[in-house]
Amino acid sequence: MHFDVYVKTSGRLSEDWDATDQKLSPSFINHIEKNVEKIIQSDTNKILNKLQSDYEADAPEFREYVRINHPAFWKKHRKEWDTIFSNSTIDYHVDVTIEDFGAKTDSG
């Protein structure tokens, strides 16, 4: 089984201690967004790997998606769901947007 999970989130860059305005350029903001996406992706993959390999536990409850959207498959395979989940491929697609900025140190 293969799951694609799309996560779109936005947030605020709470503080900027760099006195130059260059740090808030669009390319720098894009750089921060991509780094945050990589961190979320990495952390999510570690957690999912542990859930699938060590615990065989469907804590994110993908079974509910399968039960609701594929009832015939669920009815046939529900007793072996832990094994199916443990062997599933789960791809997270993360999109982070910085929408706002907090405190900024003044250069003067």
GROMACS .gro file of N, CA and C in nm:
model
  324
    1MET      N    1   0.084  -0.116   0.000
    1MET     CA    2   0.000   0.000   0.000
    1MET      C    3   0.089   0.123   0.000
    2HIS      N    4   0.043   0.226  -0.066
    2HIS     CA    5   0.120   0.350  -0.077
    2HIS      C    6   0.032   0.468  -0.039
    3PHE      N    7   0.083   0.551   0.049
    3PHE     CA    8   0.012   0.672   0.091
    3PHE      C    9   0.096   0.794   0.053
    4ASP      N   10   0.030   0.895   0.000
    4ASP     CA   11   0.091   1.026  -0.020
    4ASP      C   12   0.018   1.122   0.072
    5VAL      N   13   0.095   1.186   0.159
    5VAL     CA   14   0.038   1.280   0.254
    5VAL      C   15   0.094   1.419   0.222
    6TYR      N   16   0.004   1.513   0.202
    6TYR     CA   17   0.045   1.650   0.169
    6TYR      C   18   0.021   1.739   0.290
    7VAL      N   19   0.127   1.806   0.332
    7VAL     CA   20   0.120   1.896   0.447
    7VAL      C   21   0.157   2.035   0.399
    8LYS      N   22   0.067   2.128   0.421
    8LYS     CA   23   0.094   2.268   0.386
    8LYS      C   24   0.078   2.348   0.514
    9THR      N   25   0.182   2.420   0.551
    9THR     CA   26   0.178   2.498   0.673
    9THR      C   27   0.244   2.633   0.652
   10SER      N   28   0.207   2.727   0.735
   10SER     CA   29   0.268   2.859   0.729
   10SER      C   30   0.302   2.902   0.870
   11GLY      N   31   0.391   2.997   0.877
   11GLY     CA   32   0.431   3.043   1.009
   11GLY      C   33   0.497   3.178   1.005
   12ARG      N   34   0.553   3.211   1.118
   12ARG     CA   35   0.612   3.342   1.139
   12ARG      C   36   0.758   3.324   1.178
   13LEU      N   37   0.844   3.401   1.114
   13LEU     CA   38   0.983   3.407   1.155
   13LEU      C   39   0.986   3.503   1.273
   14SER      N   40   1.001   3.449   1.394
   14SER     CA   41   0.975   3.529   1.514
   14SER      C   42   1.078   3.636   1.543
   15GLU      N   43   1.204   3.612   1.516
   15GLU     CA   44   1.306   3.713   1.544
   15GLU      C   45   1.413   3.711   1.437
   16ASP      N   46   1.467   3.828   1.409
   16ASP     CA   47   1.577   3.841   1.315
   16ASP      C   48   1.681   3.930   1.381
   17TRP      N   49   1.792   3.870   1.418
   17TRP     CA   50   1.897   3.943   1.489
   17TRP      C   51   2.004   3.999   1.396
   18ASP      N   52   1.989   3.978   1.267
   18ASP     CA   53   2.083   4.033   1.170
   18ASP      C   54   2.043   4.177   1.140
   19ALA      N   55   2.135   4.269   1.156
   19ALA     CA   56   2.106   4.411   1.138
   19ALA      C   57   2.091   4.451   0.992
   20THR      N   58   2.131   4.367   0.898
   20THR     CA   59   2.120   4.402   0.756
   20THR      C   60   1.984   4.358   0.702
   21ASP      N   61   1.934   4.431   0.606
   21ASP     CA   62   1.806   4.396   0.545
   21ASP      C   63   1.818   4.281   0.445
   22GLN      N   64   1.940   4.249   0.404
   22GLN     CA   65   1.960   4.143   0.306
   22GLN      C   66   1.908   4.009   0.356
   23LYS      N   67   1.912   3.988   0.485
   23LYS     CA   68   1.871   3.859   0.539
   23LYS      C   69   1.725   3.828   0.509
   24LEU      N   70   1.641   3.931   0.492
   24LEU     CA   71   1.500   3.908   0.467
   24LEU      C   72   1.466   3.912   0.318
   25SER      N   73   1.565   3.892   0.234
   25SER     CA   74   1.540   3.889   0.090
   25SER      C   75   1.456   3.766   0.055
   26PRO      N   76   1.383   3.771  -0.054
   26PRO     CA   77   1.303   3.656  -0.096
   26PRO      C   78   1.384   3.527  -0.107
   27SER      N   79   1.507   3.535  -0.154
   27SER     CA   80   1.588   3.413  -0.168
   27SER      C   81   1.624   3.356  -0.030
   28PHE      N   82   1.649   3.442   0.068
   28PHE     CA   83   1.680   3.394   0.202
   28PHE      C   84   1.556   3.332   0.267
   29ILE      N   85   1.441   3.394   0.248
   29ILE     CA   86   1.316   3.339   0.302
   29ILE      C   87   1.289   3.203   0.240
   30ASN      N   88   1.308   3.193   0.110
   30ASN     CA   89   1.291   3.064   0.041
   30ASN      C   90   1.386   2.960   0.099
   31HIS      N   91   1.509   3.000   0.127
   31HIS     CA   92   1.608   2.911   0.186
   31HIS      C   93   1.560   2.859   0.323
   32ILE      N   94   1.508   2.948   0.405
   32ILE     CA   95   1.455   2.907   0.537
   32ILE      C   96   1.338   2.812   0.520
   33GLU      N   97   1.246   2.844   0.431
   33GLU     CA   98   1.130   2.758   0.408
   33GLU      C   99   1.173   2.618   0.366
   34LYS      N  100   1.269   2.608   0.276
   34LYS     CA  101   1.317   2.477   0.229
   34LYS      C  102   1.386   2.400   0.342
   35ASN      N  103   1.461   2.470   0.426
   35ASN     CA  104   1.527   2.402   0.539
   35ASN      C  105   1.424   2.350   0.639
   36VAL      N  106   1.322   2.428   0.667
   36VAL     CA  107   1.216   2.383   0.758
   36VAL      C  108   1.143   2.263   0.698
   37GLU      N  109   1.116   2.266   0.569
   37GLU     CA  110   1.053   2.152   0.502
   37GLU      C  111   1.138   2.025   0.519
   38LYS      N  112   1.269   2.037   0.502
   38LYS     CA  113   1.358   1.922   0.516
   38LYS      C  114   1.357   1.868   0.659
   39ILE      N  115   1.353   1.957   0.757
   39ILE     CA  116   1.350   1.914   0.897
   39ILE      C  117   1.219   1.841   0.927
   40ILE      N  118   1.107   1.897   0.883
   40ILE     CA  119   0.978   1.831   0.905
   40ILE      C  120   0.977   1.695   0.837
   41GLN      N  121   1.025   1.690   0.715
   41GLN     CA  122   1.029   1.564   0.639
   41GLN      C  123   1.116   1.460   0.711
   42SER      N  124   1.233   1.500   0.755
   42SER     CA  125   1.324   1.409   0.823
   42SER      C  126   1.265   1.358   0.954
   43ASP      N  127   1.211   1.448   1.034
   43ASP     CA  128   1.151   1.408   1.162
   43ASP      C  129   1.032   1.315   1.141
   44THR      N  130   0.950   1.346   1.042
   44THR     CA  131   0.834   1.263   1.012
   44THR      C  132   0.877   1.125   0.967
   45ASN      N  133   0.978   1.118   0.881
   45ASN     CA  134   1.027   0.988   0.835
   45ASN      C  135   1.082   0.904   0.950
   46LYS      N  136   1.154   0.967   1.043
   46LYS     CA  137   1.206   0.894   1.160
   46LYS      C  138   1.094   0.837   1.245
   47ILE      N  139   0.993   0.919   1.270
   47ILE     CA  140   0.879   0.875   1.352
   47ILE      C  141   0.805   0.761   1.282
   48LEU      N  142   0.776   0.779   1.153
   48LEU     CA  143   0.704   0.675   1.080
   48LEU      C  144   0.783   0.546   1.072
   49ASN      N  145   0.912   0.556   1.053
   49ASN     CA  146   0.995   0.436   1.048
   49ASN      C  147   0.987   0.360   1.181
   50LYS      N  148   0.993   0.434   1.291
   50LYS     CA  149   0.983   0.371   1.422
   50LYS      C  150   0.846   0.306   1.442
   51LEU      N  151   0.741   0.379   1.404
   51LEU     CA  152   0.606   0.324   1.417
   51LEU      C  153   0.588   0.198   1.332
   52GLN      N  154   0.639   0.202   1.209
   52GLN     CA  155   0.621   0.088   1.120
   52GLN      C  156   0.711  -0.029   1.156
   53SER      N  157   0.838  -0.002   1.186
   53SER     CA  158   0.935  -0.110   1.206
   53SER      C  159   0.937  -0.163   1.349
   54ASP      N  160   0.942  -0.073   1.446
   54ASP     CA  161   0.958  -0.116   1.585
   54ASP      C  162   0.826  -0.153   1.652
   55TYR      N  163   0.721  -0.076   1.624
   55TYR     CA  164   0.596  -0.094   1.697
   55TYR      C  165   0.483  -0.155   1.614
   56GLU      N  166   0.497  -0.151   1.483
   56GLU     CA  167   0.388  -0.193   1.394
   56GLU      C  168   0.257  -0.131   1.439
   57ALA      N  169   0.261  -0.001   1.464
   57ALA     CA  170   0.146   0.071   1.517
   57ALA      C  171   0.106   0.184   1.424
   58ASP      N  172  -0.018   0.184   1.386
   58ASP     CA  173  -0.072   0.285   1.296
   58ASP      C  174  -0.124   0.405   1.376
   59ALA      N  175  -0.035   0.472   1.446
   59ALA     CA  176  -0.074   0.588   1.528
   59ALA      C  177  -0.135   0.701   1.444
   60PRO      N  178  -0.089   0.724   1.321
   60PRO     CA  179  -0.153   0.830   1.241
   60PRO      C  180  -0.293   0.790   1.191
   61GLU      N  181  -0.331   0.665   1.212
   61GLU     CA  182  -0.462   0.612   1.177
   61GLU      C  183  -0.493   0.616   1.027
   62PHE      N  184  -0.399   0.569   0.948
   62PHE     CA  185  -0.423   0.553   0.805
   62PHE      C  186  -0.534   0.452   0.782
   63ARG      N  187  -0.554   0.363   0.877
   63ARG     CA  188  -0.660   0.263   0.865
   63ARG      C  189  -0.797   0.329   0.848
   64GLU      N  190  -0.815   0.447   0.910
   64GLU     CA  191  -0.943   0.517   0.897
   64GLU      C  192  -0.966   0.565   0.753
   65TYR      N  193  -0.860   0.612   0.692
   65TYR     CA  194  -0.869   0.651   0.551
   65TYR      C  195  -0.908   0.530   0.466
   66VAL      N  196  -0.841   0.418   0.489
   66VAL     CA  197  -0.868   0.297   0.411
   66VAL      C  198  -1.010   0.248   0.440
   67ARG      N  199  -1.049   0.245   0.566
   67ARG     CA  200  -1.183   0.196   0.604
   67ARG      C  201  -1.292   0.279   0.537
   68ILE      N  202  -1.275   0.410   0.533
   68ILE     CA  203  -1.378   0.498   0.478
   68ILE      C  204  -1.374   0.501   0.325
   69ASN      N  205  -1.255   0.509   0.267
   69ASN     CA  206  -1.243   0.527   0.122
   69ASN      C  207  -1.231   0.399   0.042
   70HIS      N  208  -1.194   0.291   0.107
   70HIS     CA  209  -1.179   0.161   0.038
   70HIS      C  210  -1.240   0.051   0.125
   71PRO      N  211  -1.371   0.058   0.149
   71PRO     CA  212  -1.434  -0.035   0.243
   71PRO      C  213  -1.421  -0.183   0.206
   72ALA      N  214  -1.423  -0.216   0.079
   72ALA     CA  215  -1.410  -0.357   0.040
   72ALA      C  216  -1.270  -0.409   0.076
   73PHE      N  217  -1.168  -0.330   0.048
   73PHE     CA  218  -1.032  -0.369   0.084
   73PHE      C  219  -1.020  -0.382   0.236
   74TRP      N  220  -1.075  -0.284   0.308
   74TRP     CA  221  -1.067  -0.285   0.454
   74TRP      C  222  -1.134  -0.410   0.511
   75LYS      N  223  -1.252  -0.441   0.462
   75LYS     CA  224  -1.326  -0.558   0.512
   75LYS      C  225  -1.246  -0.687   0.491
   76LYS      N  226  -1.181  -0.695   0.377
   76LYS     CA  227  -1.104  -0.816   0.344
   76LYS      C  228  -0.973  -0.825   0.423
   77HIS      N  229  -0.910  -0.710   0.455
   77HIS     CA  230  -0.774  -0.711   0.510
   77HIS      C  231  -0.760  -0.651   0.651
   78ARG      N  232  -0.868  -0.616   0.715
   78ARG     CA  233  -0.857  -0.545   0.843
   78ARG      C  234  -0.782  -0.623   0.951
   79LYS      N  235  -0.792  -0.753   0.949
   79LYS     CA  236  -0.725  -0.834   1.053
   79LYS      C  237  -0.573  -0.837   1.034
   80GLU      N  238  -0.528  -0.807   0.916
   80GLU     CA  239  -0.384  -0.805   0.889
   80GLU      C  240  -0.332  -0.662   0.869
   81TRP      N  241  -0.409  -0.563   0.917
   81TRP     CA  242  -0.374  -0.424   0.893
   81TRP      C  243  -0.237  -0.387   0.950
   82ASP      N  244  -0.202  -0.434   1.068
   82ASP     CA  245  -0.072  -0.399   1.126
   82ASP      C  246   0.042  -0.438   1.033
   83THR      N  247   0.032  -0.554   0.972
   83THR     CA  248   0.135  -0.598   0.879
   83THR      C  249   0.133  -0.514   0.752
   84ILE      N  250   0.015  -0.486   0.701
   84ILE     CA  251   0.002  -0.403   0.581
   84ILE      C  252   0.060  -0.265   0.608
   85PHE      N  253   0.023  -0.206   0.721
   85PHE     CA  254   0.075  -0.073   0.755
   85PHE      C  255   0.227  -0.076   0.768
   86SER      N  256   0.279  -0.176   0.831
   86SER     CA  257   0.425  -0.185   0.852
   86SER      C  258   0.501  -0.195   0.722
   87ASN      N  259   0.438  -0.246   0.619
   87ASN     CA  260   0.505  -0.262   0.489
   87ASN      C  261   0.463  -0.156   0.386
   88SER      N  262   0.384  -0.061   0.428
   88SER     CA  263   0.337   0.044   0.337
   88SER      C  264   0.445   0.148   0.312
   89THR      N  265   0.435   0.211   0.198
   89THR     CA  266   0.520   0.326   0.166
   89THR      C  267   0.438   0.451   0.196
   90ILE      N  268   0.498   0.540   0.275
   90ILE     CA  269   0.430   0.664   0.311
   90ILE      C  270   0.521   0.779   0.271
   91ASP      N  271   0.474   0.859   0.177
   91ASP     CA  272   0.550   0.975   0.131
   91ASP      C  273   0.483   1.101   0.181
   92TYR      N  274   0.561   1.182   0.253
   92TYR     CA  275   0.513   1.311   0.301
   92TYR      C  276   0.567   1.419   0.209
   93HIS      N  277   0.477   1.506   0.166
   93HIS     CA  278   0.513   1.619   0.081
   93HIS      C  279   0.484   1.744   0.163
   94VAL      N  280   0.588   1.818   0.195
   94VAL     CA  281   0.575   1.930   0.288
   94VAL      C  282   0.596   2.062   0.214
   95ASP      N  283   0.507   2.157   0.240
   95ASP     CA  284   0.516   2.291   0.181
   95ASP      C  285   0.505   2.393   0.295
   96VAL      N  286   0.614   2.465   0.321
   96VAL     CA  287   0.619   2.564   0.428
   96VAL      C  288   0.625   2.704   0.367
   97THR      N  289   0.546   2.794   0.422
   97THR     CA  290   0.547   2.933   0.379
   97THR      C  291   0.566   3.023   0.501
   98ILE      N  292   0.662   3.112   0.495
   98ILE     CA  293   0.679   3.213   0.599
   98ILE      C  294   0.595   3.333   0.557
   99GLU      N  295   0.494   3.365   0.639
   99GLU     CA  296   0.400   3.471   0.603
   99GLU      C  297   0.424   3.602   0.676
  100ASP      N  298   0.497   3.597   0.786
  100ASP     CA  299   0.509   3.716   0.867
  100ASP      C  300   0.642   3.716   0.938
  101PHE      N  301   0.681   3.831   0.985
  101PHE     CA  302   0.808   3.848   1.055
  101PHE      C  303   0.784   3.918   1.186
  102GLY      N  304   0.856   3.874   1.287
  102GLY     CA  305   0.843   3.934   1.419
  102GLY      C  306   0.948   4.041   1.441
  103ALA      N  307   1.008   4.039   1.558
  103ALA     CA  308   1.104   4.140   1.599
  103ALA      C  309   1.226   4.141   1.508
  104LYS      N  310   1.273   4.260   1.478
  104LYS     CA  311   1.392   4.276   1.395
  104LYS      C  312   1.484   4.374   1.465
  105THR      N  313   1.611   4.338   1.474
  105THR     CA  314   1.710   4.427   1.533
  105THR      C  315   1.736   4.543   1.439
  106ASP      N  316   1.737   4.664   1.490
  106ASP     CA  317   1.761   4.783   1.410
  106ASP      C  318   1.911   4.805   1.395
  107SER      N  319   1.955   4.841   1.275
  107SER     CA  320   2.098   4.861   1.250
  107SER      C  321   2.149   4.993   1.309
  108GLY      N  322   2.061   5.081   1.350
  108GLY     CA  323   2.105   5.211   1.397
  108GLY      C  324   2.097   5.216   1.542
   0.00000   0.00000   0.00000
